CSV table of C-alpha atoms in Angstrom, one decimal:
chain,number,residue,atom,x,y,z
A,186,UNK,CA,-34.8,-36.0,-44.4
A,187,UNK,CA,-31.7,-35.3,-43.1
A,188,UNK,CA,-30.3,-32.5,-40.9
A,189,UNK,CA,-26.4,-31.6,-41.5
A,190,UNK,CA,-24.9,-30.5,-38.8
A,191,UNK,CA,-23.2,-26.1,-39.3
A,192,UNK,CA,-20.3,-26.7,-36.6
A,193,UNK,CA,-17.2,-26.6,-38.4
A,194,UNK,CA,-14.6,-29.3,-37.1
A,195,UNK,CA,-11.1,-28.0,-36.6
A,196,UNK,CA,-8.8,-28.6,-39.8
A,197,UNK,CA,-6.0,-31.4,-38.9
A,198,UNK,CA,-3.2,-29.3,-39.4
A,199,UNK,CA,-4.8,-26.5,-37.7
A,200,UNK,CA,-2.9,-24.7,-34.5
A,201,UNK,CA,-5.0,-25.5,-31.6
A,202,UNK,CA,-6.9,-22.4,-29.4
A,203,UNK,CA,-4.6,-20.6,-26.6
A,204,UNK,CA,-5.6,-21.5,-23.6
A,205,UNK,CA,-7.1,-18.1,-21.6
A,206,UNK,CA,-4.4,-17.6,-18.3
A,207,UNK,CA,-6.7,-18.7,-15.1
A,208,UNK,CA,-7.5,-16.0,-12.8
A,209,UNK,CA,-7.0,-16.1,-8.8
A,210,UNK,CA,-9.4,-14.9,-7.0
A,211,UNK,CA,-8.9,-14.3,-3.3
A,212,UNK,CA,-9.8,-12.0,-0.5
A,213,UNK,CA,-8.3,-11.7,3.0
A,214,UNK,CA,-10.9,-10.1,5.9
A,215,UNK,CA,-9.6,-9.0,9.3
A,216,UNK,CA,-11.7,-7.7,11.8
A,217,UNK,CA,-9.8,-6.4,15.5
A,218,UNK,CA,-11.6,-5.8,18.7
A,219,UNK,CA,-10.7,-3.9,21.9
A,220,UNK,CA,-10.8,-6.7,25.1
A,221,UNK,CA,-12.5,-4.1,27.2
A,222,UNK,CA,-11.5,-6.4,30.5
A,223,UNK,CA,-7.6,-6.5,29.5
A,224,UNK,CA,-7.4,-3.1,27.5
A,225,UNK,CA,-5.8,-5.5,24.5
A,226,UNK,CA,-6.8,-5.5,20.6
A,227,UNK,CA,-7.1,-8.9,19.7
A,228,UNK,CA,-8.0,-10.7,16.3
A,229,UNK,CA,-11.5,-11.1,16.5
A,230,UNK,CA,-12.4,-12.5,13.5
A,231,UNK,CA,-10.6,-13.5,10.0
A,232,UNK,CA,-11.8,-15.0,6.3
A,233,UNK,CA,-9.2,-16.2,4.1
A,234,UNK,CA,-8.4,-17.7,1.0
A,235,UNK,CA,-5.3,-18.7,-0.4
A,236,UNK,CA,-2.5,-17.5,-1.2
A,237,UNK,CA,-3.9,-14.8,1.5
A,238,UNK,CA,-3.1,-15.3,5.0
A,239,UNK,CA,-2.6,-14.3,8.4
A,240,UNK,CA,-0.9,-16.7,11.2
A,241,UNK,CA,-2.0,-14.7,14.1
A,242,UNK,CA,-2.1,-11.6,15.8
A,243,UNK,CA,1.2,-10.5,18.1
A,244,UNK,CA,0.6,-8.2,20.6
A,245,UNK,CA,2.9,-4.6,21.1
A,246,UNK,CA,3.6,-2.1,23.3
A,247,UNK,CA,0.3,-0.4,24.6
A,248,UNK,CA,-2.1,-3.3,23.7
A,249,UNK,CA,-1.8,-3.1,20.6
A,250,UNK,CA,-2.3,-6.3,17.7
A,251,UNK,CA,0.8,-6.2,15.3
A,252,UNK,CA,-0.1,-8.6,12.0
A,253,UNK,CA,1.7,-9.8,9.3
A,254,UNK,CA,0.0,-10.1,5.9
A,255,UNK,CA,1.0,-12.9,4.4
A,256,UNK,CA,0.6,-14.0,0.3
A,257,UNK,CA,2.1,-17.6,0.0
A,258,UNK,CA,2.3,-17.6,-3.3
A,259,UNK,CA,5.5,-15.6,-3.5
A,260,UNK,CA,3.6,-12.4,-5.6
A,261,UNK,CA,1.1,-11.2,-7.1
A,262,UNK,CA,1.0,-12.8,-10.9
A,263,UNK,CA,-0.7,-11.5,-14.5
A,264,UNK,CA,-4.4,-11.6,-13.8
A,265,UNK,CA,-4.7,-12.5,-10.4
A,266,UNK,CA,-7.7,-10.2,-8.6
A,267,UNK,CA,-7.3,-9.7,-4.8
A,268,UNK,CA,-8.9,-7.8,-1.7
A,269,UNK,CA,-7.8,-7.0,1.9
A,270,UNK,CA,-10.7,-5.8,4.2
A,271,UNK,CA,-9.8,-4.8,7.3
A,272,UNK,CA,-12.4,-2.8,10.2
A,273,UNK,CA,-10.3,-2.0,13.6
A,274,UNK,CA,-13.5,-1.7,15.8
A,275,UNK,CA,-13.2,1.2,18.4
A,276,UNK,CA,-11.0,2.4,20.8
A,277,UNK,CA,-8.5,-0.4,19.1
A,278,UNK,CA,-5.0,-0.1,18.0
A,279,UNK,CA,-3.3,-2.3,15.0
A,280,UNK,CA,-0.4,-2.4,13.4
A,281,UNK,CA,-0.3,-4.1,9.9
A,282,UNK,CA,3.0,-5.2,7.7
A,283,UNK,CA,3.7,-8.0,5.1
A,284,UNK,CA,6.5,-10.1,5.7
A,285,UNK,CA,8.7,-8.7,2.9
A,286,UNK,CA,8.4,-6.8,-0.4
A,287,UNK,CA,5.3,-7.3,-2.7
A,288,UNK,CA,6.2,-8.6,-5.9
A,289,UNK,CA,4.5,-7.8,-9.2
A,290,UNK,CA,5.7,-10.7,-11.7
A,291,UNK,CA,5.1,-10.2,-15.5
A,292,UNK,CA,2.0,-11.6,-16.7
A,293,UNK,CA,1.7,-14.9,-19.0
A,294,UNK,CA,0.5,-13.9,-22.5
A,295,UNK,CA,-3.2,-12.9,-22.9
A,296,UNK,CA,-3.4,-12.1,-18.9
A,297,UNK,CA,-5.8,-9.3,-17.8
A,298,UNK,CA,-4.4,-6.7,-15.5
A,299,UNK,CA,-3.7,-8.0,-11.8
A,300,UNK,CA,-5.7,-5.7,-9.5
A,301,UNK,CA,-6.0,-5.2,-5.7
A,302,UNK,CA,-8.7,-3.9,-4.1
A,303,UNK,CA,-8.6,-2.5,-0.1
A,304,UNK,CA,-11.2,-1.5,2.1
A,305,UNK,CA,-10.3,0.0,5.3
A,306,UNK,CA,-13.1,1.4,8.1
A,307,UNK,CA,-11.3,2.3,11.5
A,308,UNK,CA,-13.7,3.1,14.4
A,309,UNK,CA,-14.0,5.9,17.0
A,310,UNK,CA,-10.4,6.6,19.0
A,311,UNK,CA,-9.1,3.4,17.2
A,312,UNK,CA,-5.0,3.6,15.6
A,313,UNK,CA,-4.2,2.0,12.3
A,314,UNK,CA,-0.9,2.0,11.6
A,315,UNK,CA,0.4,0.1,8.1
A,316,UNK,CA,3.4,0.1,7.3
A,317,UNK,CA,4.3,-2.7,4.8
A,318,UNK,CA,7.4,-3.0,2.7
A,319,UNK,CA,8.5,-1.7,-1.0
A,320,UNK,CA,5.9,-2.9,-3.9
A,321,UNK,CA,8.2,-4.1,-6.8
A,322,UNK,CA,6.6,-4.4,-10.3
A,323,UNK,CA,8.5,-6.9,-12.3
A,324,UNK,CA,9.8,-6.1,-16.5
A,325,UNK,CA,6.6,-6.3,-18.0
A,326,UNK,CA,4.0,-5.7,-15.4
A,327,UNK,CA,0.7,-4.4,-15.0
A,328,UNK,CA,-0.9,-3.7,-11.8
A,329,UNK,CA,-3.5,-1.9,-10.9
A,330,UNK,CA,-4.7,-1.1,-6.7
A,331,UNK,CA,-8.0,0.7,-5.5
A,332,UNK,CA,-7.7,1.8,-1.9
A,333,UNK,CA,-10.7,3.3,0.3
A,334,UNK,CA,-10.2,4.3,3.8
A,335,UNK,CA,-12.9,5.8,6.6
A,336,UNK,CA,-11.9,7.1,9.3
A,337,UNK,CA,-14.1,7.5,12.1
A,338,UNK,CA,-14.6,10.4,14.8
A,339,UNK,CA,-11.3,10.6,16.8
A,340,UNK,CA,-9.7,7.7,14.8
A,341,UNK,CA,-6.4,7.8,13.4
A,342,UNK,CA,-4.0,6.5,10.8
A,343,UNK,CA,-0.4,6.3,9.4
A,344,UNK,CA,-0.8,4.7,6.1
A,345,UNK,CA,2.6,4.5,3.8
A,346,UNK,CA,3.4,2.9,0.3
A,347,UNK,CA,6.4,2.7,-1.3
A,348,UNK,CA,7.4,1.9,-5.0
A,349,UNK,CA,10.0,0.4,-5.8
A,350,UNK,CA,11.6,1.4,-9.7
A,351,UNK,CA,11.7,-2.9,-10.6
A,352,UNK,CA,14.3,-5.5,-10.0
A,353,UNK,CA,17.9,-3.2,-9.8
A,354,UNK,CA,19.8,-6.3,-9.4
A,355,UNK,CA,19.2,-7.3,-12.5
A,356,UNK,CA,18.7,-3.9,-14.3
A,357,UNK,CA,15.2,-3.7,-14.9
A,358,UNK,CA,14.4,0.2,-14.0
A,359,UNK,CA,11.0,1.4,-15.1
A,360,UNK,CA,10.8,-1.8,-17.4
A,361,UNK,CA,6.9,-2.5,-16.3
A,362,UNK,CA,4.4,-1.6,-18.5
A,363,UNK,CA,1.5,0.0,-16.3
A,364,UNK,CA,1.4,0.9,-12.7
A,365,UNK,CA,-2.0,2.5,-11.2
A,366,UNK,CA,-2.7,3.6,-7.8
A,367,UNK,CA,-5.9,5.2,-6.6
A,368,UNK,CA,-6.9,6.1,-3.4
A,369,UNK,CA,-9.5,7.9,-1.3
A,370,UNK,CA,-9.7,8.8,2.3
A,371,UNK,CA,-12.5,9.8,4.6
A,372,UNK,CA,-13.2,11.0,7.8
A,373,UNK,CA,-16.5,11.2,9.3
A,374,UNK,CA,-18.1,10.6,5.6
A,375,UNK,CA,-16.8,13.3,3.9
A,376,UNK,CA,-13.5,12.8,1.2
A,377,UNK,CA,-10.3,14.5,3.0
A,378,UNK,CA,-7.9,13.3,0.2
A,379,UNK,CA,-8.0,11.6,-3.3
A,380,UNK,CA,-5.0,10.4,-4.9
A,381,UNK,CA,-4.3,9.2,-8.6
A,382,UNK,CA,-1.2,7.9,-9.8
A,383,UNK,CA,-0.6,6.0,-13.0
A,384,UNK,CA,3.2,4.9,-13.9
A,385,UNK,CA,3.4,3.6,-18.0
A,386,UNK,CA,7.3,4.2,-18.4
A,387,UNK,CA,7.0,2.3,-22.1
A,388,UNK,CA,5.3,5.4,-22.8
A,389,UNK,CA,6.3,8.2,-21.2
A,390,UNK,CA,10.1,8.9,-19.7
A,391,UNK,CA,10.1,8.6,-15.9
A,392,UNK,CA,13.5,9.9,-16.2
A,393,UNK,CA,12.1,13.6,-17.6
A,394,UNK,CA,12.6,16.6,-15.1
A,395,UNK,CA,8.7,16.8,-14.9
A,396,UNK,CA,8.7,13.3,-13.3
A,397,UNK,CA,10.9,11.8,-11.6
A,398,UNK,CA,14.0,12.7,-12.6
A,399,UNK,CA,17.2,11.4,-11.3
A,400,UNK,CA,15.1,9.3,-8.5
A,401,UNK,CA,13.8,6.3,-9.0
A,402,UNK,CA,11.6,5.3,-6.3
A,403,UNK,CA,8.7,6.9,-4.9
A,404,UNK,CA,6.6,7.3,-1.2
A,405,UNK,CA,3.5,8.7,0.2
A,406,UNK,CA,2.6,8.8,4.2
A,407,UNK,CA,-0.5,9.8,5.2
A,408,UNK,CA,-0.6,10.6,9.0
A,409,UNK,CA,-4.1,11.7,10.5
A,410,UNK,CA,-6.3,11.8,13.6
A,411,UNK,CA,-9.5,12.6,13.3
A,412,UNK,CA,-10.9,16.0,15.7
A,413,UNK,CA,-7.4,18.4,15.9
A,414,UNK,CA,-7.9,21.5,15.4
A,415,UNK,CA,-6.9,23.0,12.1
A,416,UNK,CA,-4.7,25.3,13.8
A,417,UNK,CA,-3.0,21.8,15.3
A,418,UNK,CA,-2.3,20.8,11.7
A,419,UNK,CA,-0.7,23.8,10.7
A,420,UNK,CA,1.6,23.5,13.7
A,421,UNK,CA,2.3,19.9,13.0
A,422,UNK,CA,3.2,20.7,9.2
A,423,UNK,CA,5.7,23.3,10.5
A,424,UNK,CA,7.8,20.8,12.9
A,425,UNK,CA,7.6,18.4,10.3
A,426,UNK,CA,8.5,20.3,7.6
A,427,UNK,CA,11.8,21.1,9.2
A,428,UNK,CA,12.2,16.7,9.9
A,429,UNK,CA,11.4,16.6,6.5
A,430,UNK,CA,14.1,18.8,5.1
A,431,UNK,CA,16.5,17.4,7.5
A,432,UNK,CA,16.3,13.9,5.5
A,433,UNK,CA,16.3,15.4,2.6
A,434,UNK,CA,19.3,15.7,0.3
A,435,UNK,CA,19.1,17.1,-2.9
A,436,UNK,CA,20.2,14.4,-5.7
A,437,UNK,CA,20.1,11.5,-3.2
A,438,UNK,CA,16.2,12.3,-1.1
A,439,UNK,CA,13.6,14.6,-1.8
A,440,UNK,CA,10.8,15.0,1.0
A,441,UNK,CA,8.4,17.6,1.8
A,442,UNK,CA,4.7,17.5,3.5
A,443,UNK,CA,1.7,19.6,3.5
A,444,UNK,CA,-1.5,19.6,5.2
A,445,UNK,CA,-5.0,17.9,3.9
A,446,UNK,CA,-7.9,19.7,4.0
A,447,UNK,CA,-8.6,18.8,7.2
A,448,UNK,CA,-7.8,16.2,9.9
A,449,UNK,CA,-3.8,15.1,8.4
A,450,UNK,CA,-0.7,15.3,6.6
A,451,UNK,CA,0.6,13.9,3.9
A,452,UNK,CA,4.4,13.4,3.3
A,453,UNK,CA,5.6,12.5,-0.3
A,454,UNK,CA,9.4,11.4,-1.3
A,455,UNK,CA,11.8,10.6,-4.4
A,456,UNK,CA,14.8,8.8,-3.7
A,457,UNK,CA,17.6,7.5,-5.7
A,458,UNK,CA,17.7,4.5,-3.0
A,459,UNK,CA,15.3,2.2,-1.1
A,460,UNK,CA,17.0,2.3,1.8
A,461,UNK,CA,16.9,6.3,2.5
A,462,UNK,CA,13.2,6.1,1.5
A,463,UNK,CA,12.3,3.7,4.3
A,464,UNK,CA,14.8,5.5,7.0
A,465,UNK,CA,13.0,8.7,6.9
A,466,UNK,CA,9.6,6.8,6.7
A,467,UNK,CA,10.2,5.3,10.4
A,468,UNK,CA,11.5,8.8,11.0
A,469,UNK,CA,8.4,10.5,10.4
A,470,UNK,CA,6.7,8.1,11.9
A,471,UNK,CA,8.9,8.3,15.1
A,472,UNK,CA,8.5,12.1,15.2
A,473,UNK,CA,4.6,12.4,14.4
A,474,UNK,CA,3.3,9.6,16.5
A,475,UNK,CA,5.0,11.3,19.3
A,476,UNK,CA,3.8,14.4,18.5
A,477,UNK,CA,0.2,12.9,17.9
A,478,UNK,CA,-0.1,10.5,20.1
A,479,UNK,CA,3.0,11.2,23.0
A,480,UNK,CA,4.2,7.4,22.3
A,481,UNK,CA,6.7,6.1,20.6
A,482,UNK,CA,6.6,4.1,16.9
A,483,UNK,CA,7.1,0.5,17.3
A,484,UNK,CA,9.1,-0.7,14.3
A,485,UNK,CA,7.6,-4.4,13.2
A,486,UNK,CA,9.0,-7.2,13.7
A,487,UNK,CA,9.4,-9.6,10.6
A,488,UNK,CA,8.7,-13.3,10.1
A,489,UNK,CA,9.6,-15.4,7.3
């Protein structure tokens, strides 16, 4: 007897199957440690894989680690699904940046959405201060970021993100198709601030008076420290509301600030231009860190 085979062999003239778009996979893990004989934070430990990197660890004023975050591969492309870790172990102080804006290309045909995932503990009395620069999503886009921090007792954090409308140069404003942000911060285990943004400007107007408006790009700054009193908080917020409205200019910069529920502010801003967005930024910063902390910011420096 004999068997026939059911597979069905491609016609000749047939088109042949697309090819599915790879998918990167990488994760970047930092761990810092106090020296407790030198009073510096140091890199203790890393795990990385590429395009993810970090050279070293520089340190700054006050023994603090400054780091660049590195991703060698120019951007984050269609597909690609990537994770930062990072635990500052106690009584430490880091400073984290990239080494230039982070570029959201448009994905090949068939790609699935390129995600970022970070995770973010900071220990008793330890500083975490990131401050990278402007995330630009390419014509065509998707990208999609999931961002937990915990803050310990006494621990504290300046956290900004900035959003950059697409390539101006080249006139792409609001061209990218999907742009989701989600964040949640802790302190001491329990949720202090949850934050949900999704951008789809193919279908609905960023341009409308209930969004954006007349601005195009977009910030949020978290500054906290765990253990002030709320009464501190409310204090704070007032001196900063009046920095706040000193950057602001209405049809150029919009900024304004209100307390969490407890243990930080957050500052939010609409700006016609990148540059007055990341001014007031290191303004803020400049003003609460003093008024937190009775030092001054230390701007990064940048490495190519």
């Amino acid at each position: 007897m004999t068997l026939l085979s059911t597979k069905r062999e491609p016609e000749a003239d047939s088109p042949p199957a697309l090819a599915q778009p790879s998918r990167l996979l990488a994760s970047l893990q930092l761990e810092f440690q106090r020296d407790a004989a030198t009073g510096q934070t140091v890199l203790a430990s890393s795990l990385q894989e590429p395009p993810l990197r970090v050279v070293r660890a520089f340190p700054i004023e006050d023994g603090a680690a400054m780091a660049h975050l590195h991703n060698v591969s120019g951007g984050i492309l269609g597909g690609d699904s990537l994770s930062l870790s990072v635990h500052v172990g106690a009584a430490a102080n880091v400073q984290l940046t990239t080494t230039g804006a982070t570029r959201i290309y448009r994905p090949r045909k068939n790609a699935a959405v390129a995600t970022q995932q970070n995770r973010i503990i900071v220990e008793e009395n330890a500083l975490l201060e990131y401050v990278p620069d402007a995330l630009i999503p390419f014509a065509g886009s998707r990208f999609s970021q999931r961002t937990s921090i915990n803050l310990s007792p006494g621990a504290g954090l300046f956290w900004w993100e900035m959003i950059a409308p697409g390539r101006e140069a080249r006139g792409e404003i609001f061209q990218y198709d999907c742009l989701e942000m989600k964040m949640d911060l802790s302190a001491e285990g329990r949720p202090i601030a949850a934050e949900r943004i999704r951008l789809e400007p193919q279908k609905y107007d960023l341009s409308s008076p209930a969004r954006f408006g007349i601005y195009r790009y977009y910030a949020t700054f978290y500054v906290c420290r765990v253990g002030l009193e709320a009464k501190s908080w409310l204090d704070a917020e007032q001196r900063l509301r009046e920095s706040a409205a000193g950057l602001s200019r209405p049809g150029e910069t919009l900024w304004g600030v209100s307390t969490l529920m407890s243990h930080g502010l957050v500052f939010r801003c609409l700006a016609r231009h990148g540059r007055d967005v990341l001014s007031g930024l290191h303004s803020i910063w400049q003003t609460s860190k003093f008024l937190l902390y009775g030092r001054n910011a230390v701007p990064p420096r940048k490495v190519n």
